Coordinates of C-alpha atoms and ligand atoms in Angstrom, one line a residue:
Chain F
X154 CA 33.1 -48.5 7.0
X155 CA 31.9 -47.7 10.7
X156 CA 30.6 -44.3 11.6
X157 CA 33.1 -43.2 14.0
X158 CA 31.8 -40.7 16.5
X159 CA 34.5 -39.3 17.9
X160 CA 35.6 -38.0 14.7
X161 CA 32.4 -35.8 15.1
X162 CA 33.1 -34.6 18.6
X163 CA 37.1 -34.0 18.2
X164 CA 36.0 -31.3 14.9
X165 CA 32.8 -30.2 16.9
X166 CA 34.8 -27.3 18.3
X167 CA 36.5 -26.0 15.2
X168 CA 33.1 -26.8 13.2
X169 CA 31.4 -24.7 15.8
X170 CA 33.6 -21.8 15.5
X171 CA 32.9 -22.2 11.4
X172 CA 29.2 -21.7 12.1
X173 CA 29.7 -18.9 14.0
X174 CA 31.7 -17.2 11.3
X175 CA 28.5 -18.3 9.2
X176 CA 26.5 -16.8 11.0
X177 CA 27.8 -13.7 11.3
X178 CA 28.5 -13.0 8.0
X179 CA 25.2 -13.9 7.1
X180 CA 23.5 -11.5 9.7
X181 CA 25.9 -8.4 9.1
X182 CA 25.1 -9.1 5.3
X183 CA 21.5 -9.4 5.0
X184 CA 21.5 -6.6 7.7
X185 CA 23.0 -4.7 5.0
X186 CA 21.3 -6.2 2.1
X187 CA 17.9 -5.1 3.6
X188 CA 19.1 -1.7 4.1
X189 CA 20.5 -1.7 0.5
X190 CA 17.1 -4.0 -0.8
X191 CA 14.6 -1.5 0.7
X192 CA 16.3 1.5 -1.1
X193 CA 16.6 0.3 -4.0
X194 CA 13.3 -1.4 -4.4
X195 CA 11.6 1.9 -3.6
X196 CA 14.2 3.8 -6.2
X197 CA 12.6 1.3 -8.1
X198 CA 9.0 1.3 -7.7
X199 CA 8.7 5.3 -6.8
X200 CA 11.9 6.7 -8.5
X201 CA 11.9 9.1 -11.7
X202 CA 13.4 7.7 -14.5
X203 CA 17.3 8.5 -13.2
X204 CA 16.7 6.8 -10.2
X205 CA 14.9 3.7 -11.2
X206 CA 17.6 3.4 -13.9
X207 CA 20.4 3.5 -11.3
X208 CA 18.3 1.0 -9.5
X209 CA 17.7 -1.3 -12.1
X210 CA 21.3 -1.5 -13.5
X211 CA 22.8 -2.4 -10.2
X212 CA 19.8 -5.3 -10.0
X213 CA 20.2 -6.4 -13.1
X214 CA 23.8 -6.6 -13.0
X215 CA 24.0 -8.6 -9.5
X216 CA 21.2 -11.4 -10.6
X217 CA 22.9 -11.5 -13.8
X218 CA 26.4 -12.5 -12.5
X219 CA 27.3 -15.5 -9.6
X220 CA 28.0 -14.4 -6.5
X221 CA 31.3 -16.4 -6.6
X222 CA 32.6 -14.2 -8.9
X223 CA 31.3 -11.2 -7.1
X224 CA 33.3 -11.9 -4.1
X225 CA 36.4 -12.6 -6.1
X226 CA 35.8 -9.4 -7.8
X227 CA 35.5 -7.7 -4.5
X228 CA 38.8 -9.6 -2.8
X229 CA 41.0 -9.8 -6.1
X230 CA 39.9 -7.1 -8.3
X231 CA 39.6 -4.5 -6.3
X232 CA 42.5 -3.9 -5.3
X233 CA 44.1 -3.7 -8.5
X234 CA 41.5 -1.6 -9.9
X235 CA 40.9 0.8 -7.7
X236 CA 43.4 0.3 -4.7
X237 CA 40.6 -0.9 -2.6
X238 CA 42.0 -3.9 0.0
X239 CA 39.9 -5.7 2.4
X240 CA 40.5 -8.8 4.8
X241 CA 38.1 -11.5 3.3
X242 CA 36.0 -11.5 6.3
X243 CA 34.7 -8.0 4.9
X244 CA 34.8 -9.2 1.5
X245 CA 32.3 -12.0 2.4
X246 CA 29.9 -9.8 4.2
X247 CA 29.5 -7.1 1.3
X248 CA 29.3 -9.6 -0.8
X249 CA 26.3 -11.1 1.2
X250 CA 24.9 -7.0 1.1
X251 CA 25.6 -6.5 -2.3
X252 CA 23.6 -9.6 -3.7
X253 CA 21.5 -10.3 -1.2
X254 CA 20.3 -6.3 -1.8
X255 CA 19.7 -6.9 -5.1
X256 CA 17.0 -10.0 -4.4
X257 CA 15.7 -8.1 -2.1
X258 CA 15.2 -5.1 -3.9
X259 CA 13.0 -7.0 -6.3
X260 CA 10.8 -8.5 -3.3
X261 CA 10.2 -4.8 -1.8
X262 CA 9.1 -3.7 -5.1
X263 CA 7.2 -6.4 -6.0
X264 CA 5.3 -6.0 -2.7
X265 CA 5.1 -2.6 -2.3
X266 CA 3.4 -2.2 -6.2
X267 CA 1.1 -5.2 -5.2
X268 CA -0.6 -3.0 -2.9
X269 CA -4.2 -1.9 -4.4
X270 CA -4.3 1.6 -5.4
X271 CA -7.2 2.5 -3.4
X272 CA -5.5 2.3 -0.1
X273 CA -3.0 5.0 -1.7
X274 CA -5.8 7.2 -2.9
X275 CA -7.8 6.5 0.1
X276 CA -4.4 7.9 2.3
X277 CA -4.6 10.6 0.0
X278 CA -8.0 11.5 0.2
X279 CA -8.0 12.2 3.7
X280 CA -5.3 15.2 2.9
X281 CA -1.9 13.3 3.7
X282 CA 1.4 14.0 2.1
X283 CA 2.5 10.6 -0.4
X284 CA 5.5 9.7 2.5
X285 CA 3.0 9.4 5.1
X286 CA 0.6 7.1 2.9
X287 CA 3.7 5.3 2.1
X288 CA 5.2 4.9 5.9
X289 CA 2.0 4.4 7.5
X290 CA -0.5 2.7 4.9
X291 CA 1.5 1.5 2.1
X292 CA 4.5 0.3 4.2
X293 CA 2.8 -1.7 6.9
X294 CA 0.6 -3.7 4.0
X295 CA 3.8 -4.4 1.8
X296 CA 5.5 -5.6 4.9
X297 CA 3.5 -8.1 5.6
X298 CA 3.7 -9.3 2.0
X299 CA 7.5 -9.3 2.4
X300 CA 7.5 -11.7 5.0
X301 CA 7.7 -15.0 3.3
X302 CA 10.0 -13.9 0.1
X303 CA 12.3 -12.2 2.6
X304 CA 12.3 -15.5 4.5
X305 CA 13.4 -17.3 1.4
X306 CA 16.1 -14.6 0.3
X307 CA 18.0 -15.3 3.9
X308 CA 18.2 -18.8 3.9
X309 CA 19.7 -18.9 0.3
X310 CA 22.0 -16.0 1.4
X311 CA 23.0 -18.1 4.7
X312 CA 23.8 -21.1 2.2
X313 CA 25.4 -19.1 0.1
X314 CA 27.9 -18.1 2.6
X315 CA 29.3 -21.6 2.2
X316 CA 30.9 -20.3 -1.5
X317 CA 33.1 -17.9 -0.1
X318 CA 35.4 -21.1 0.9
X319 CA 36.7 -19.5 -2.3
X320 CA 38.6 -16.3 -0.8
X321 CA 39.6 -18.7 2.7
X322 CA 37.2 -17.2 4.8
X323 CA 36.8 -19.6 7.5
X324 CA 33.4 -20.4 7.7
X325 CA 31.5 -23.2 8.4
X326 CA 32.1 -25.8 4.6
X327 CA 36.3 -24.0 5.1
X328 CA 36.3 -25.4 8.1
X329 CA 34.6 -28.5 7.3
X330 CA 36.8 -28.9 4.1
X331 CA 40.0 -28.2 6.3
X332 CA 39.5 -31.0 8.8
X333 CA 38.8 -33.5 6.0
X334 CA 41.7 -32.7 4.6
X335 CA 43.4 -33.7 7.2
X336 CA 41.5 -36.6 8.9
X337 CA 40.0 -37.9 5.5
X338 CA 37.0 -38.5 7.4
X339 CA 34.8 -37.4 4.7
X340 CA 31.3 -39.1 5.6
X341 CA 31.7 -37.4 9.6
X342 CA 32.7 -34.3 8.8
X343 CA 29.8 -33.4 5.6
X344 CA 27.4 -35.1 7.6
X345 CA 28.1 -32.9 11.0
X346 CA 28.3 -30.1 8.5
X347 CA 25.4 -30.9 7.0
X348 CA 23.2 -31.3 10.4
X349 CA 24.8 -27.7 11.3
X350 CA 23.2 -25.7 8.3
X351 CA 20.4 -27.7 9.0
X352 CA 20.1 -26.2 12.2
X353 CA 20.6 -22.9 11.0
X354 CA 18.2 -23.0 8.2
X355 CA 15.8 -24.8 10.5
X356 CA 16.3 -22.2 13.2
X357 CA 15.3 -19.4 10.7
X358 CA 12.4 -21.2 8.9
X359 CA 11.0 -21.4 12.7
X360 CA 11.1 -17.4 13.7
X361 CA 10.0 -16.8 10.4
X362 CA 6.9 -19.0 11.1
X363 CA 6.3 -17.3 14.3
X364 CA 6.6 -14.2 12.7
X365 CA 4.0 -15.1 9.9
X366 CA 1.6 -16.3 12.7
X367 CA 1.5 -13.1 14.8
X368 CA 0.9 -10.9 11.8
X369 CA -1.5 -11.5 9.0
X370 CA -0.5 -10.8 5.6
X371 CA -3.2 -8.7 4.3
Chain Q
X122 CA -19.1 32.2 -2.0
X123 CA -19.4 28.6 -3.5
X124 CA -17.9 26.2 -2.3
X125 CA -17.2 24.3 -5.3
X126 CA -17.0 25.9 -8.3
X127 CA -15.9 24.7 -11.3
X128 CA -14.9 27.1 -14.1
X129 CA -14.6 26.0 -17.6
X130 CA -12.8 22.8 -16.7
X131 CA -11.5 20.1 -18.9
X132 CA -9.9 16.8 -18.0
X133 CA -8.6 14.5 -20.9
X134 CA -6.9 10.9 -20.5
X135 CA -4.9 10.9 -23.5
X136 CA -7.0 11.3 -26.4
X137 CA -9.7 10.9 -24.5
X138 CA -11.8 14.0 -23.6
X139 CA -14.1 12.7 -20.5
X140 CA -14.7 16.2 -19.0
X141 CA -15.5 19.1 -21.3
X142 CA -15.6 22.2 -20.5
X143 CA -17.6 21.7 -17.1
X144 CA -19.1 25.4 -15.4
X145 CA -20.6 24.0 -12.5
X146 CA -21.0 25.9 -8.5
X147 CA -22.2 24.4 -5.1
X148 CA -23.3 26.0 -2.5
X149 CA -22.4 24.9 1.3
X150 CA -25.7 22.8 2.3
X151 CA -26.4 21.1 -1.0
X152 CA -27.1 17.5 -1.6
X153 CA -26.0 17.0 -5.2
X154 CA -26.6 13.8 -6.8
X155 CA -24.9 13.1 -10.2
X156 CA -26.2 10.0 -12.4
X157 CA -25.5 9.2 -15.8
X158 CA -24.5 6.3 -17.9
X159 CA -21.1 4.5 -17.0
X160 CA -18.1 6.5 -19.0
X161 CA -19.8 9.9 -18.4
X162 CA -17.1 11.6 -16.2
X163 CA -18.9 11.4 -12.8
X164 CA -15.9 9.5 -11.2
X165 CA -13.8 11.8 -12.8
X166 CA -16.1 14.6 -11.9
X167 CA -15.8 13.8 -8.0
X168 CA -11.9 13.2 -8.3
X169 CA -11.0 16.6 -9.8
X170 CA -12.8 18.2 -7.0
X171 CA -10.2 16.6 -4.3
X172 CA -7.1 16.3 -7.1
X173 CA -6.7 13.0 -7.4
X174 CA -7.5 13.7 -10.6
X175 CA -5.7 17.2 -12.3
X176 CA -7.3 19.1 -14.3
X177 CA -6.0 20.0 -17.5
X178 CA -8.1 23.3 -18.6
X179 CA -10.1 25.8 -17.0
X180 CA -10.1 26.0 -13.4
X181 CA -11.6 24.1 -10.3
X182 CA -12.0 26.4 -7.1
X183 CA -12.8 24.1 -3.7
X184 CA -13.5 26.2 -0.2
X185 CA -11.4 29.0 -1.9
X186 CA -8.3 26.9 -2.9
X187 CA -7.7 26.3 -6.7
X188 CA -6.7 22.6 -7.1
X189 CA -3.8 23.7 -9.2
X190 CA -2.0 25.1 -6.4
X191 CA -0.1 22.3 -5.8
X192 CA 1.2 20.5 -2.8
X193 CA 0.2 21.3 0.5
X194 CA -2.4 23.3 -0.7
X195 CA -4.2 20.8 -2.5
X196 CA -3.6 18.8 1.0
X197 CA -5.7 21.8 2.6
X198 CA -8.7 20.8 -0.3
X199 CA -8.3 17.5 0.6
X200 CA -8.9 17.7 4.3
X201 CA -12.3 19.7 4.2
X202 CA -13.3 17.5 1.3
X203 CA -13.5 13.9 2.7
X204 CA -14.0 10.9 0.1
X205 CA -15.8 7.8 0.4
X206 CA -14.7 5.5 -2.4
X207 CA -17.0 2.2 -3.7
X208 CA -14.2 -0.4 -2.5
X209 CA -14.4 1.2 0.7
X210 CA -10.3 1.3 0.3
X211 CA -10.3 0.8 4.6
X212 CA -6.3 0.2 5.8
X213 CA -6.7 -3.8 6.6
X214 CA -3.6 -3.6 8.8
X215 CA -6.1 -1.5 11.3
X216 CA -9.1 -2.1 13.1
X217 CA -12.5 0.3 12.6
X218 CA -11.1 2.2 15.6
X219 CA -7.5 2.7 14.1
X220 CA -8.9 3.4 10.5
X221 CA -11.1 6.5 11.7
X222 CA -8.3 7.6 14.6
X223 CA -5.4 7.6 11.7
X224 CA -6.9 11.4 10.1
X225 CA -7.4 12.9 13.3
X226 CA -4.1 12.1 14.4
X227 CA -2.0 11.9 11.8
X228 CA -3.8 14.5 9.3
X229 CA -5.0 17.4 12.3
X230 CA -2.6 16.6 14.5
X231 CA -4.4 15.2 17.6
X232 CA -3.2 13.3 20.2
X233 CA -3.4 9.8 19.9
X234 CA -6.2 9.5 22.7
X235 CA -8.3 12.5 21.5
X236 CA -8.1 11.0 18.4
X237 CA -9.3 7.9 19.5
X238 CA -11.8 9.3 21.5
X239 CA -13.4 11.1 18.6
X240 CA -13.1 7.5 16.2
X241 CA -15.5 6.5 19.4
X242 CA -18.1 9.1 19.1
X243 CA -17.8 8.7 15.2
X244 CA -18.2 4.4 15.0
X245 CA -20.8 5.0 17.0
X246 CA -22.5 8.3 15.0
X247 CA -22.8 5.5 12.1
X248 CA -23.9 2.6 14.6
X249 CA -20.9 0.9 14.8
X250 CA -20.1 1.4 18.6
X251 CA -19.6 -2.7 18.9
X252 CA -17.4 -3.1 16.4
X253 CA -14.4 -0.5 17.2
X254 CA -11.8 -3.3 17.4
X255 CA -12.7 -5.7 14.4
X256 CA -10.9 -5.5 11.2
X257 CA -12.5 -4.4 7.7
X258 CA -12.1 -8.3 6.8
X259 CA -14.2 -9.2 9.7
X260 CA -17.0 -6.9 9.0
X261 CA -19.8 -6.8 6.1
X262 CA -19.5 -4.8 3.3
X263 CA -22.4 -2.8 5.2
X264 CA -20.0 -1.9 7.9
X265 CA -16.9 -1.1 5.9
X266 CA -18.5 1.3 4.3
X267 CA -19.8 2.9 7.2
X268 CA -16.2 2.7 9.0
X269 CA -15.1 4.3 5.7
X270 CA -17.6 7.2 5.8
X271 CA -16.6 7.5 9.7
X272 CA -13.2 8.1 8.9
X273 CA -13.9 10.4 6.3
X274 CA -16.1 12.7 8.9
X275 CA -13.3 12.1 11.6
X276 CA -10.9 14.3 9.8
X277 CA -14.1 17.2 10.0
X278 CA -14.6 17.9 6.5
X279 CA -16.5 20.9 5.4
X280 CA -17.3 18.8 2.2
X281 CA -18.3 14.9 1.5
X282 CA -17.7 13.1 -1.7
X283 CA -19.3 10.2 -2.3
X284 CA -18.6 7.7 -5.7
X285 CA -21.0 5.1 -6.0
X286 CA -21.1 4.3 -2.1
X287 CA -23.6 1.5 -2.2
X288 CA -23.0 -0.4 -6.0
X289 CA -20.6 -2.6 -4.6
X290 CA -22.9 -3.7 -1.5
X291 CA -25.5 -6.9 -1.8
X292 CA -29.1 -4.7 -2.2
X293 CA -30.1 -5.8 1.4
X294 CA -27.2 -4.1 2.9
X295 CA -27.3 -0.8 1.4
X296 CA -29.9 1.0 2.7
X297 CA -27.7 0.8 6.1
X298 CA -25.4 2.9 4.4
X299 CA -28.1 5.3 2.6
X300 CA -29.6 6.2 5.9
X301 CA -26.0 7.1 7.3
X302 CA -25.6 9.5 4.8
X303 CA -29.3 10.5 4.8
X304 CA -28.7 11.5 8.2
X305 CA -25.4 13.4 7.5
X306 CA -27.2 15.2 4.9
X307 CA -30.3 16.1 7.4
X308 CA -27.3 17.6 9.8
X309 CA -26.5 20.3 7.0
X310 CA -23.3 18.2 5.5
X311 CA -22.5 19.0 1.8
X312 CA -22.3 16.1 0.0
X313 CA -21.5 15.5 -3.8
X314 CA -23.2 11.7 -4.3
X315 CA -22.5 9.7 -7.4
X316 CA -25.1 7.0 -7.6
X317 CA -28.2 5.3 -9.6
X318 CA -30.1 5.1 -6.2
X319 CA -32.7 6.9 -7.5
X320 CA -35.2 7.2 -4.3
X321 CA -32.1 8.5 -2.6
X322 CA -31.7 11.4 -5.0
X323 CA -35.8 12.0 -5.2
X324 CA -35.8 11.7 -0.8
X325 CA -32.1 13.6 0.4
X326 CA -31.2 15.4 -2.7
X327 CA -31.2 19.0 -3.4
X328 CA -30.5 19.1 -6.7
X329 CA -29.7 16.5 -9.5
X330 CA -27.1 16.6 -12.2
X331 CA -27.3 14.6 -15.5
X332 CA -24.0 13.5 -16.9
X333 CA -23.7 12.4 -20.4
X334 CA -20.0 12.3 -22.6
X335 CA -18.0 14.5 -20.3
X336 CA -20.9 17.4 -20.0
X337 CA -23.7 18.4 -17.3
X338 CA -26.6 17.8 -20.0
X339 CA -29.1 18.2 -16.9
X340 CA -29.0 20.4 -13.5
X341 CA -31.9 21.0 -11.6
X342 CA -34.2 20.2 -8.6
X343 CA -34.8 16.1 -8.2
X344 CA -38.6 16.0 -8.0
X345 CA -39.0 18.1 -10.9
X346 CA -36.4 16.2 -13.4
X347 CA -37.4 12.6 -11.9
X348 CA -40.8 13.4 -12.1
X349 CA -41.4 14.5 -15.6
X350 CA -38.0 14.6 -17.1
X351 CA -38.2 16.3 -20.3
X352 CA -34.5 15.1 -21.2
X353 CA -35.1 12.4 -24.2
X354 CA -31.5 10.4 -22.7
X355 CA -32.5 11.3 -19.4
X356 CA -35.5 9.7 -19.5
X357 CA -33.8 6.6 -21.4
X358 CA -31.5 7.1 -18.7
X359 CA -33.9 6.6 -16.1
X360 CA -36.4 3.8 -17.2
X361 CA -32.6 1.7 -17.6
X362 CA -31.7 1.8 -13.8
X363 CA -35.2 1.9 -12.1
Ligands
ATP175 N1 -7.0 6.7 -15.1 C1 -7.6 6.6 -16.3 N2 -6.9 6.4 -17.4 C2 -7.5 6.4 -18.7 N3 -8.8 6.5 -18.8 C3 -9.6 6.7 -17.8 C4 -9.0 6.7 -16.5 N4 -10.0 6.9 -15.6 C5 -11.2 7.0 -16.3 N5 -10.9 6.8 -17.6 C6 -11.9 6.9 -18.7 O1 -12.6 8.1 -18.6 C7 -14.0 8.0 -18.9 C8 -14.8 8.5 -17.7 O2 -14.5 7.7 -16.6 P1 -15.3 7.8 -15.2 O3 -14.7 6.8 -14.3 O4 -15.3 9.2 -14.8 O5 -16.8 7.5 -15.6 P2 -18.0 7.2 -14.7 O6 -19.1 8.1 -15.2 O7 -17.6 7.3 -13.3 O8 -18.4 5.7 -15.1 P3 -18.9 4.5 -14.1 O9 -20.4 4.7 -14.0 O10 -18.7 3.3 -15.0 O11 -18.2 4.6 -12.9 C9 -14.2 6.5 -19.2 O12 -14.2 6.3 -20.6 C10 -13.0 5.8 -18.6 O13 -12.6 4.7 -19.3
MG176 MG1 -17.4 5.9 -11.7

């Protein structure tokens, strides 16, 4: 069977238009999933018993379920348990925050307790209050730490992104999957997709790189 | 007034009873050096005095602020008592010239260049003028612990704590930092030093303090204990570390 390029460049267009979707799920997610990570890592890691509880039910309850059944649970349960309707696009992205913020919650923790104690007591010491050691000593150090987990985190979130062909949302593998359906081209169209995530995940891998270069992790 | 006095105070960790019953006073102007055998308290001695430590009997008075009186007032002990730890504990993330600037500016309020003006005149107070804009990982343990004593003074303590400044420091670079705070103690500073640098206690101290399971078993002038210490686990004490 010959590779037959035009099949490539007649989907290119609609393929594109997936990977935009993609990607914009995957960025208003993980925008939202850091918010959501960073609070609930330091409910976690700082929080009275209450708080970390909270914290550590909602983790635990995210990394203990598949995220394709989180999204069906936010497009098709919802709405008949609690009258809550939302257009899949939406779905996808709070999906993306929602388990993505659970991960991510675990790496701010993780980093932010990995800190030595010193630098704390040093911050302390020198007659600070505890959220100016943790903004401007604790914080910066952790952040650094961050860096390469947090890297990891969004490229399985932007992968992930391909599940929600579940719910319709037409991103990147929907569109993908559509076109094969109705070319039958199935070696073009996964391979085209294939190089596209590729891309993506490639793209990301290389500011994350940069970003690793310019500051140290201490 | 004192400006230290401890009254009476106790500090447990769990069962553990490491400082019992302490009465203790220092006067502005005194260089106090506490030894004793590792477990003794003098760690916890030093932190009570600052709270990083709480107390759990008696009470602990510092520049006329009880360290139980929580919050920002233990932040007002803190700031005229400056701490210089045995890890050093400098912020990696800055360089000797952010790590002395961040009290100044952040703690009393300065503006960023005053502050950084003064983490000048301070690097170079403990001879580290050429070395403003390296890291603590590119400097010696030597010059850590200088920058670390630097940013303690930069926030203009009325008090300095010291815990074992030199024990983590290869012998050849320590007495770098014993002349530092030599000549901190010749300017009038009062300083609280935990250490077993003995010829350090005999040359800058003012007065020595024995430490043994949680008490003050000795208190008195340096020469005189040193000299012919009539202590039996003093002198033990001594012939262990010289
Ligand atoms: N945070 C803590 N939790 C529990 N026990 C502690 C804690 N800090 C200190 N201790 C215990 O309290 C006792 C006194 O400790 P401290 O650090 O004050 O001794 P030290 O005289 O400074 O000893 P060293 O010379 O080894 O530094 C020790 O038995 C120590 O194990
Ligand atoms: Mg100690």
């Amino acid at each position: 069977m010959e590779f037959e390029w035009t099949v490539v460049v007649d989907a290119l267009p609609a393929l594109l238009k997936g990977a935009r979707l993609t990607i914009l799920i995957a960025l208003a997610g993980l925008t939202g999933g850091l918010v959501v990570g960073f609070v609930s890592g330091l409910m976690r890691a700082y929080g009275n018993a209450a708080v970390n509880g909270l914290a550590f039910t909602y983790i635990e309850l995210i990394r203990g379920t598949p995220i394709v059944v989180q999204v069906m649970f936010i497009y098709f349960a919802l709405p008949t348990l609690a009258d809550i309707r939302v257009d899949p696009l939406t779905a996808a992205i709070i999906a993306i925050v929602v388990n993505a913020g659970a991960y991510i919650a675990e790496i701010v923790r993780g980093a932010f307790l990995s800190v030595h104690k010193g630098l704390r007591e040093a911050g302390l010491a020198l007659g600070l209050p505890v959220w100016k050691v943790l903004v401007y000593i604790i914080g910066p150090v952790a952040f650094r730490r961050m860096i390469p987990p947090l890297g990891n985190q969004f490229i399985v979130s932007l992968k992930d992104t391909s599940l929600f062909i579940v719910i319709g949302v037409g991103e990147l593998t929907r569109q993908g999957q559509e076109i094969m359906a109705a070319n039958f081209r199935a070696v073009e169209i996964w391979s085209a997709v294939a190089i596209l995530y590729l891309v993506m995940t490639g793209t990301l891998t290389l500011i994350l790189r940069v970003t690793e270069k310019r500051m140290r992790i201490l | 007034m004192s400006i230290v006095e401890f009254k009476k105070v106790t500090k447990r960790f769990g069962a553990l009873l490491v400082l019992d019953q302490i009465d203790l006073s220092i006067e502005a102007g005194e260089v106090v050096v506490v030894i004793g055998p590792s477990g003794s308290g003098k760690s916890t001695l030093l932190r009570c005095i600052n709270a990083l430590e709480l107390i759990d009997g008696g009470n602990l008075i510092v520049d006329g602020i009880s360290v139980r009186a929580g919050g920002s007032k233990v932040r007002l002990i803190r700031q005229e008592a400056g701490m210089v730890f045995q890890q050093f504990n400098l912020f990696p993330q800055m360089t000797a010239l952010q790590n002395v600037a961040f009290g100044p500016q952040r703690v009393r309020g300065l503006s960023r260049r005053e502050a950084r003006r003064q983490a000048r005149e301070m690097l170079a107070k403990v001879g580290l003028a050429d070395r403003v804009d390296h890291y603590p990982g590119e400097l010696s343990g030597g010059q850590q612990q200088r920058v670390a004593i630097a940013r303690a003074l930069a926030v203009k303590p009325k008090l300095m704590l010291f815990d074992e400044p030199t024990s983590a420091l290869d012998p050849e670079l320590r007495h770098e930092v014993l002349r530092v705070m030599q000549a901190l103690a010749e300017e009038g500073m009062t300083m609280i030093v935990v250490t077993h640098e003995i010829a350090f206690a005999r040359k800058v101290g003012t007065r020595l303090v024995f430490m043994e399971d949680g008490k003050i078993a000795v208190d008195g002038s340096p020469s005189d204990l040193l000299d012919s210490p009539d202590n039996v686990r003093l002198q033990e004490f001594l012939q262990h570390v010289a």
